[in-house]
PDB file of C-alpha atoms in Angstrom:
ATOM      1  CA  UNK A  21     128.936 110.831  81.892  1.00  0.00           C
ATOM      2  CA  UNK A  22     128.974 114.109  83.717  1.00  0.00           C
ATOM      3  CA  UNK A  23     128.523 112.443  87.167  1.00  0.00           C
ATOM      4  CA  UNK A  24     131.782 110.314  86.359  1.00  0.00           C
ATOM      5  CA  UNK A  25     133.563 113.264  85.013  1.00  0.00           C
ATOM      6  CA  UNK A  26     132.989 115.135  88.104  1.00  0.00           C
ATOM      7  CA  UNK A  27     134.410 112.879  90.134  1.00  0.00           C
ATOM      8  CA  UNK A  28     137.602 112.997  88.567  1.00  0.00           C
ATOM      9  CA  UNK A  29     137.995 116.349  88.649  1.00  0.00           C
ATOM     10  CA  UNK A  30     137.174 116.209  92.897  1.00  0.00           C
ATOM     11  CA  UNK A  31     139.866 113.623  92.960  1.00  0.00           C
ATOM     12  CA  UNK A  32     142.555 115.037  90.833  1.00  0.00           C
ATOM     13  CA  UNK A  33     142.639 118.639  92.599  1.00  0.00           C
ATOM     14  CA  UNK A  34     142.500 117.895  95.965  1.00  0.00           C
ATOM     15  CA  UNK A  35     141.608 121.318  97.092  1.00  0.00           C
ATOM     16  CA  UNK A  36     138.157 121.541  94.771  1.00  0.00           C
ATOM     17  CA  UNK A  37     135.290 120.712  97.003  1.00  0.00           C
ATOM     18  CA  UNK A  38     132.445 120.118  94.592  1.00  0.00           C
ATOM     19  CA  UNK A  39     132.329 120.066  90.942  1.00  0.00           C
ATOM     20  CA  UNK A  40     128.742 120.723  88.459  1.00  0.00           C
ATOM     21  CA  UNK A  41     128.829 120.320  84.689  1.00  0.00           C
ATOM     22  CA  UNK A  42     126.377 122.210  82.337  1.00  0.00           C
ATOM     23  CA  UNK A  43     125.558 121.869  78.619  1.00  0.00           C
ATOM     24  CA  UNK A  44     124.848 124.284  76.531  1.00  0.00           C
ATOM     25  CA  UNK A  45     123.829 123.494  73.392  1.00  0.00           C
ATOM     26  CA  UNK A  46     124.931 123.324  70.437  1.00  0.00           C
ATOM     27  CA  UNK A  47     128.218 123.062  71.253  1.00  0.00           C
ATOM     28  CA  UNK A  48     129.784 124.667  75.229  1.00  0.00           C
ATOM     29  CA  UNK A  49     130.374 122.839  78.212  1.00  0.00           C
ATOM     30  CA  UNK A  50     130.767 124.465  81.236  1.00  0.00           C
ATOM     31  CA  UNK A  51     132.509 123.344  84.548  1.00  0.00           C
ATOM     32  CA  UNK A  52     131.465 124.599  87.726  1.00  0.00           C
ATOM     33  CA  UNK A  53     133.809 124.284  91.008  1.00  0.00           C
ATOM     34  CA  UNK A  54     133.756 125.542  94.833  1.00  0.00           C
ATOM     35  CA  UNK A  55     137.063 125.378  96.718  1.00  0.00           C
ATOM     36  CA  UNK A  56     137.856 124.689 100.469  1.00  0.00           C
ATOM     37  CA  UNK A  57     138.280 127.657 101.881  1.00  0.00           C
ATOM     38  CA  UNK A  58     140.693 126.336 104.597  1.00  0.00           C
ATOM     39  CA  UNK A  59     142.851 123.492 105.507  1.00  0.00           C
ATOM     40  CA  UNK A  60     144.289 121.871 108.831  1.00  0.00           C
ATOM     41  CA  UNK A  61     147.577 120.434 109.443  1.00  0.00           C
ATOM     42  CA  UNK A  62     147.443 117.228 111.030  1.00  0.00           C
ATOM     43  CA  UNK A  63     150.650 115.032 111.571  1.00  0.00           C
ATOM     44  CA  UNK A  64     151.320 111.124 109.881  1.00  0.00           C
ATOM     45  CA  UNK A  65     153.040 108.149 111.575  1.00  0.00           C
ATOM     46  CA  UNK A  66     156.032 109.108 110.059  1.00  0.00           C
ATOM     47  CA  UNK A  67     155.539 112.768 111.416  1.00  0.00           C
ATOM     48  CA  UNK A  68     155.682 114.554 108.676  1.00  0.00           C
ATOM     49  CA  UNK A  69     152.538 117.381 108.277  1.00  0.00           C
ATOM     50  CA  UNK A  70     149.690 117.006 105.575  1.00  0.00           C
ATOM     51  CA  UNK A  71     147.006 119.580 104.995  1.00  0.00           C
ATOM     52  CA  UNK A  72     143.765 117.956 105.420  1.00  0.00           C
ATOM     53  CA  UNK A  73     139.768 119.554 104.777  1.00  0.00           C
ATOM     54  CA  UNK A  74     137.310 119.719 107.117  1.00  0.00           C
ATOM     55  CA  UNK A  75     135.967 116.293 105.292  1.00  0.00           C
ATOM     56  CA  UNK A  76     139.183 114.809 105.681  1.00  0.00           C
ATOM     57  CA  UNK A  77     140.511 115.140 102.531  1.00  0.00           C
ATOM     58  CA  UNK A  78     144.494 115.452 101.987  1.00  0.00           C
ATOM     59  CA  UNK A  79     145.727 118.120 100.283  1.00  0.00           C
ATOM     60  CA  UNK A  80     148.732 118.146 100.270  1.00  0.00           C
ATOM     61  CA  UNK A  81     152.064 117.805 102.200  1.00  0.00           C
ATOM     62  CA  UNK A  82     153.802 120.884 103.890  1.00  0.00           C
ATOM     63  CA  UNK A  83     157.311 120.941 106.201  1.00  0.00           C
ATOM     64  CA  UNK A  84     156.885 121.476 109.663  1.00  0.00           C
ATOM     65  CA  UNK A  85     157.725 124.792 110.112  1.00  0.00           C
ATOM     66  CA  UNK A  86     154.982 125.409 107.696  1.00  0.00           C
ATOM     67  CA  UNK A  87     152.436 123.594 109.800  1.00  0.00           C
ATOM     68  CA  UNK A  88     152.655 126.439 112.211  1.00  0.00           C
ATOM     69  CA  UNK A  89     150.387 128.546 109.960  1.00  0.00           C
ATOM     70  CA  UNK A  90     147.610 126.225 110.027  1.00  0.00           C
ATOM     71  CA  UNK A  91     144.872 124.866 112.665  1.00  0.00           C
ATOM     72  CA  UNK A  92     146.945 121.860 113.746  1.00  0.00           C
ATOM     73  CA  UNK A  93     144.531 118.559 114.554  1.00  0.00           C
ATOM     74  CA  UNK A  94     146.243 116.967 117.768  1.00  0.00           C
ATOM     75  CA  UNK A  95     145.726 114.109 119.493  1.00  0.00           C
ATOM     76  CA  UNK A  96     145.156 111.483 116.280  1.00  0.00           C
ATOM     77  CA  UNK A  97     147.605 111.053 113.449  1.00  0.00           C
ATOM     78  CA  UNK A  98     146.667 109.632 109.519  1.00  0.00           C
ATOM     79  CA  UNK A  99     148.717 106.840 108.157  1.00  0.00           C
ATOM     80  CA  UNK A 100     150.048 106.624 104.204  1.00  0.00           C
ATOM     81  CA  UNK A 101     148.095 109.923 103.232  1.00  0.00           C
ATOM     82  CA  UNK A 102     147.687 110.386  99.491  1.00  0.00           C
ATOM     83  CA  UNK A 103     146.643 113.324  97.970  1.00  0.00           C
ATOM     84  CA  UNK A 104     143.259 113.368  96.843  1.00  0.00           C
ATOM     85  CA  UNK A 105     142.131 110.801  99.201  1.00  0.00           C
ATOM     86  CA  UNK A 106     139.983 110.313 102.776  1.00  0.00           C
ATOM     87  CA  UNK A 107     142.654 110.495 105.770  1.00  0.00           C
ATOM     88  CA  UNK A 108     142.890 107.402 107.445  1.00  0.00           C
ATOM     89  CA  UNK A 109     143.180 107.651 111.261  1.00  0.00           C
ATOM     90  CA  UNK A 110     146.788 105.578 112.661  1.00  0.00           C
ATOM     91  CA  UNK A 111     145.762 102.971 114.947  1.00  0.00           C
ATOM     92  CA  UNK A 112     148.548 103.554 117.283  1.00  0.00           C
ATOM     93  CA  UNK A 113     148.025 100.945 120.230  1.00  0.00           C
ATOM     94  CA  UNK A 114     145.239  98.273 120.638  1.00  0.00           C
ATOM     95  CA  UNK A 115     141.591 100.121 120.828  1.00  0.00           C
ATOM     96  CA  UNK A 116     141.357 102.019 123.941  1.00  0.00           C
ATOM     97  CA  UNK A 117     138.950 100.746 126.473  1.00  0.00           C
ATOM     98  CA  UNK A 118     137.240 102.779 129.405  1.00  0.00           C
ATOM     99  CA  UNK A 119     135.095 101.619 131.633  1.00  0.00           C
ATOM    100  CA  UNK A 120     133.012 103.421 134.258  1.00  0.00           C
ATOM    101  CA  UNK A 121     132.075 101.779 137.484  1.00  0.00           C
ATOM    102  CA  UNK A 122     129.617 103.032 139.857  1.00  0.00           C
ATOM    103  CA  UNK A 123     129.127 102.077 144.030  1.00  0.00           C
ATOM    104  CA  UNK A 124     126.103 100.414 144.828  1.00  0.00           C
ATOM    105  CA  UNK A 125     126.049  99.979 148.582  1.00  0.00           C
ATOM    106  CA  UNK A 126     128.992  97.647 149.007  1.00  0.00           C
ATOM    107  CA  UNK A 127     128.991  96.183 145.615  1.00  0.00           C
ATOM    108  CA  UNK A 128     130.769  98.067 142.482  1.00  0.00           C
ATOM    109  CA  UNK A 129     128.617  97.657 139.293  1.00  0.00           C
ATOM    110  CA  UNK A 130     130.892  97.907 136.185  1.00  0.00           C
ATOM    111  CA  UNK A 131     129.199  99.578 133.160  1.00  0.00           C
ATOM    112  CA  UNK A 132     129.802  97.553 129.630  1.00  0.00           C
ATOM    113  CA  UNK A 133     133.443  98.421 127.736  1.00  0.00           C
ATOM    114  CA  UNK A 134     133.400 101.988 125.850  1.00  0.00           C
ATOM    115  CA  UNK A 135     135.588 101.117 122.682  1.00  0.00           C
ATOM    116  CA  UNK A 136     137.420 104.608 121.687  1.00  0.00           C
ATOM    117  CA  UNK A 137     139.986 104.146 118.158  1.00  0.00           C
ATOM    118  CA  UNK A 138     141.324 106.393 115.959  1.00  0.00           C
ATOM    119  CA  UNK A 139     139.001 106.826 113.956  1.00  0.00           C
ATOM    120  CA  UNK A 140     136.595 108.023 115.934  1.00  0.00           C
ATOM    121  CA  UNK A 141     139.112 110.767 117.361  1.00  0.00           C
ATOM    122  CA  UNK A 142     139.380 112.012 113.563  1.00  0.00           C
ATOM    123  CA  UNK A 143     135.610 112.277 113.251  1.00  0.00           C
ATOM    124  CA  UNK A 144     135.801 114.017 116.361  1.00  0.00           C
ATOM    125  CA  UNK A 145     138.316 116.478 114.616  1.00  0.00           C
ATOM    126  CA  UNK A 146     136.262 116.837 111.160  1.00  0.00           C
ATOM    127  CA  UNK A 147     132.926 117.457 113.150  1.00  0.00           C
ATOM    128  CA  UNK A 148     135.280 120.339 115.254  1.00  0.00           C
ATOM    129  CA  UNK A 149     137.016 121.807 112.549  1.00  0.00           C
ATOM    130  CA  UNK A 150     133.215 121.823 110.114  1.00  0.00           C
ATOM    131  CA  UNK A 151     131.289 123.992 113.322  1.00  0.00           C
ATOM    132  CA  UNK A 152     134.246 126.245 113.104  1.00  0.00           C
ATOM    133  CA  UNK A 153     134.050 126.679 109.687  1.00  0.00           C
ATOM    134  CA  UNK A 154     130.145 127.163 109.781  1.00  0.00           C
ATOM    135  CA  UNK A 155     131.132 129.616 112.755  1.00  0.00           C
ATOM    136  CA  UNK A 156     133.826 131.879 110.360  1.00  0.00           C
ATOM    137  CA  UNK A 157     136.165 131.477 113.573  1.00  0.00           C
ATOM    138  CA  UNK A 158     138.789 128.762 111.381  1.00  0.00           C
ATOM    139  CA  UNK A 159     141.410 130.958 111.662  1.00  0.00           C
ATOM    140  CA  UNK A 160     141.500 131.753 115.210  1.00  0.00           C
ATOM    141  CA  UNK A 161     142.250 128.763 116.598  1.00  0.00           C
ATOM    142  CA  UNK A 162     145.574 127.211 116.726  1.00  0.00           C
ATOM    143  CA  UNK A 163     145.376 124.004 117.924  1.00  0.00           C
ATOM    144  CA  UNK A 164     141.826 120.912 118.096  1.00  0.00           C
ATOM    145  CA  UNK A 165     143.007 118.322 120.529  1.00  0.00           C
ATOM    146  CA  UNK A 166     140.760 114.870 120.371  1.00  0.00           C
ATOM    147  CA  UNK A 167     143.089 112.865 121.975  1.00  0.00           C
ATOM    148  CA  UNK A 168     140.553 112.348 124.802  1.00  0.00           C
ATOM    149  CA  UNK A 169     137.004 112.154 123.255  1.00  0.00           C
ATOM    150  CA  UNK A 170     135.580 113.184 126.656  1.00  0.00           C
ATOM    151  CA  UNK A 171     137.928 115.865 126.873  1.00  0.00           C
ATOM    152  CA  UNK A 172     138.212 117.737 123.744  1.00  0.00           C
ATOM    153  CA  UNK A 173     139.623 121.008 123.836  1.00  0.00           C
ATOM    154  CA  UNK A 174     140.821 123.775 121.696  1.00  0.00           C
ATOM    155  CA  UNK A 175     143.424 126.407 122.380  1.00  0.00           C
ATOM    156  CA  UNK A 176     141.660 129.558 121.305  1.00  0.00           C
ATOM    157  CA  UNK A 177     144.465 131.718 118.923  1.00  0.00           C
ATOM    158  CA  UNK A 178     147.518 132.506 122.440  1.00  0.00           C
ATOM    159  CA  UNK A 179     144.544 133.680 124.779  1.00  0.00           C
ATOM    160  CA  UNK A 180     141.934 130.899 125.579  1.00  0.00           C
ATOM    161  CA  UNK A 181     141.877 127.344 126.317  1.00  0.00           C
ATOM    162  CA  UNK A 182     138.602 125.805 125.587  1.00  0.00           C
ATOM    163  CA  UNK A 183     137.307 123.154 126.627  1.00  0.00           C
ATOM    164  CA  UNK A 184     134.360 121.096 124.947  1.00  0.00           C
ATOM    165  CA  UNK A 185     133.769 118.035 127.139  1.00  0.00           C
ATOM    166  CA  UNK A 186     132.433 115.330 124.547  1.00  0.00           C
ATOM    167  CA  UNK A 187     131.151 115.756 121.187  1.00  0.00           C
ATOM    168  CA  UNK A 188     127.277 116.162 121.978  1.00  0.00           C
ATOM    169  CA  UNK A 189     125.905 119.355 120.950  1.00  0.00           C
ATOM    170  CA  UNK A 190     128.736 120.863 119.131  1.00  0.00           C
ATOM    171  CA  UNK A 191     126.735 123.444 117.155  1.00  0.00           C
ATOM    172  CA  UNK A 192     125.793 125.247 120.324  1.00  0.00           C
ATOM    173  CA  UNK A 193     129.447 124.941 121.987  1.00  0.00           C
ATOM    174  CA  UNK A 194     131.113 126.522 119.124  1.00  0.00           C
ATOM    175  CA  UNK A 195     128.376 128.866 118.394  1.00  0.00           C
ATOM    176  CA  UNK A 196     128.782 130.186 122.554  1.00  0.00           C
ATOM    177  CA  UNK A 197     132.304 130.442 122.504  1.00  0.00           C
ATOM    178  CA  UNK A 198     132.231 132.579 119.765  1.00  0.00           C
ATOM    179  CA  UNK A 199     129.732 134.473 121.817  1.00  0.00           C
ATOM    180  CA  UNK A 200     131.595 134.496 124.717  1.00  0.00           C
ATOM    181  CA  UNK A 201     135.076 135.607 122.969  1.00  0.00           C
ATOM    182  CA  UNK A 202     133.386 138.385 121.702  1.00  0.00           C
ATOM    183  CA  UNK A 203     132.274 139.866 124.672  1.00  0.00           C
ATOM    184  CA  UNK A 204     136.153 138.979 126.721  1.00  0.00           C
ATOM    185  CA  UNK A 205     138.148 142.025 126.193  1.00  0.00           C
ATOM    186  CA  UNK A 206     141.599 142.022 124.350  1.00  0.00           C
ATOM    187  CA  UNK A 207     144.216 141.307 126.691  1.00  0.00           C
ATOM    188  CA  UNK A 208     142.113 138.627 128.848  1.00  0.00           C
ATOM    189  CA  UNK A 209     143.301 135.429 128.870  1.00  0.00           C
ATOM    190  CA  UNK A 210     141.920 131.959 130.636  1.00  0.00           C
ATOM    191  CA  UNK A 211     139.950 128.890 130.445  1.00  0.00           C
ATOM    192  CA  UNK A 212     136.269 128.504 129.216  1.00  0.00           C
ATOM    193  CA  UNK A 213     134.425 125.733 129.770  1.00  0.00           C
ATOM    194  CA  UNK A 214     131.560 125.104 127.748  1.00  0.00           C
ATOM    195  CA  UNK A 215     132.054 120.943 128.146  1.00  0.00           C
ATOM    196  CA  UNK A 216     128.397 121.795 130.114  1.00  0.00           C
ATOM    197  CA  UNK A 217     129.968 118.621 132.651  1.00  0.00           C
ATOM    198  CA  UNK A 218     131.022 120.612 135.864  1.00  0.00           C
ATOM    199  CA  UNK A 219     129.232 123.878 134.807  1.00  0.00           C
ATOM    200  CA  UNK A 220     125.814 123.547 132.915  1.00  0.00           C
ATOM    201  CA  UNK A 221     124.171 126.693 133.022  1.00  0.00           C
ATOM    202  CA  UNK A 222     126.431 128.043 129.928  1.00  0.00           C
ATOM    203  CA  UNK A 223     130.077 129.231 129.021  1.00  0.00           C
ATOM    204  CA  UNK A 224     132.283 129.572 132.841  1.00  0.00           C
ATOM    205  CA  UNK A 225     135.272 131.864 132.296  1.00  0.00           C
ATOM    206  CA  UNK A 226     138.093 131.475 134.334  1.00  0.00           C
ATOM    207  CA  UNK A 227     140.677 133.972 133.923  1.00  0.00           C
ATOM    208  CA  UNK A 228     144.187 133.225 134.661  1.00  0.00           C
ATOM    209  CA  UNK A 229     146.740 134.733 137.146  1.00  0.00           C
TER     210      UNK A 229
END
């Protein structure tokens, strides 16, 4: 069945996206594929580098020096990558658990236990690296950094460090700091916040010494 046959081809070259068979009778079959257009390097337990899509699929395995060339996804690492197949997010230490407490007069109300694990941290990464790829910014960007999902940031090619705050309205925050790179002149470098936390009006620019 084509369906079937599809699916083998999506799992046997790692780098096809999506795969469409025709017939045409009375006797051609035709095969229809889209690549990825880009990869990320993101490190195992073991540390050596993988490429990985922006669906999390690994592509393949590169050296380290190699690694350098591509987006690298910090802050979470995959464990026993196989080519072909989903990453799978390295559970490092036990779950990590925050918890927010608030002063109510003199009595400190403590909010219920925010689970964070590595998995979400690589969703985190896949929903980053997708809005960059949407944006055509992918190869800009040198570094995604999840390892605080409150805190994500991005380190914007050697002159911007970005940060993103959580993961809530991610189409807009990449979409702006495109906007806003665009209009930064060459040689400026600094921070921009678009995390819309301490500064909610849009993008805040702060240029460094």
């Amino acid at each position: 069945g084509r369906p079937r046959a599809c699916g083998k081809i999506i799992t046997a070259l790692p780098y096809v996206k999506t795969a469409r068979i025709g017939i045409k009778l009375p006797d051609t079959v035709n095969i229809y594929i889209e690549e990825f257009d880009v990869s990320y390097a993101v490190q195992a337990a073991d540390e050596s580098w993988w490429l990985m899509t922006s669906t999390g699929k690994i592509a393949e395995q590169i050296d380290k020096a190699t690694s350098n060339s591509y987006t690298k996804v910090l802050g979470v690492q995959v464990v026993g990558p196989v080519v072909g197949q989903q990453a799978v997010a390295l559970e490092v230490f036990a779950p990590e658990a925050e918890e927010a407490t608030e002063a109510t007069d003199s009595t400190e109300v403590t909010s219920p236990v925010i689970t964070v694990t590595a998995n979400d941290r690589l969703q985190a990464a896949l929903l980053i690296l997708g809005k960059l790829e949407e944006n055509d910014i992918v190869g800009e960007v040198a570094t995604v950094n999840v390892a605080n999902l409150y805190n994500l940031e991005l380190q914007y090619g050697q002159r911007y460090q970005v940060k993103l705050g959580d993961t809530s309205n991610m189409d807009r925050k990449i979409s702006e700091m495109k906007a806003s790179v665009m209009q930064l002149n060459d040689y400026q470098t600094g921070i921009l916040d678009i995390s819309y936390t301490t500064w909610t009006e849009g993008p805040f620019y702060t240029p460094l010494a």
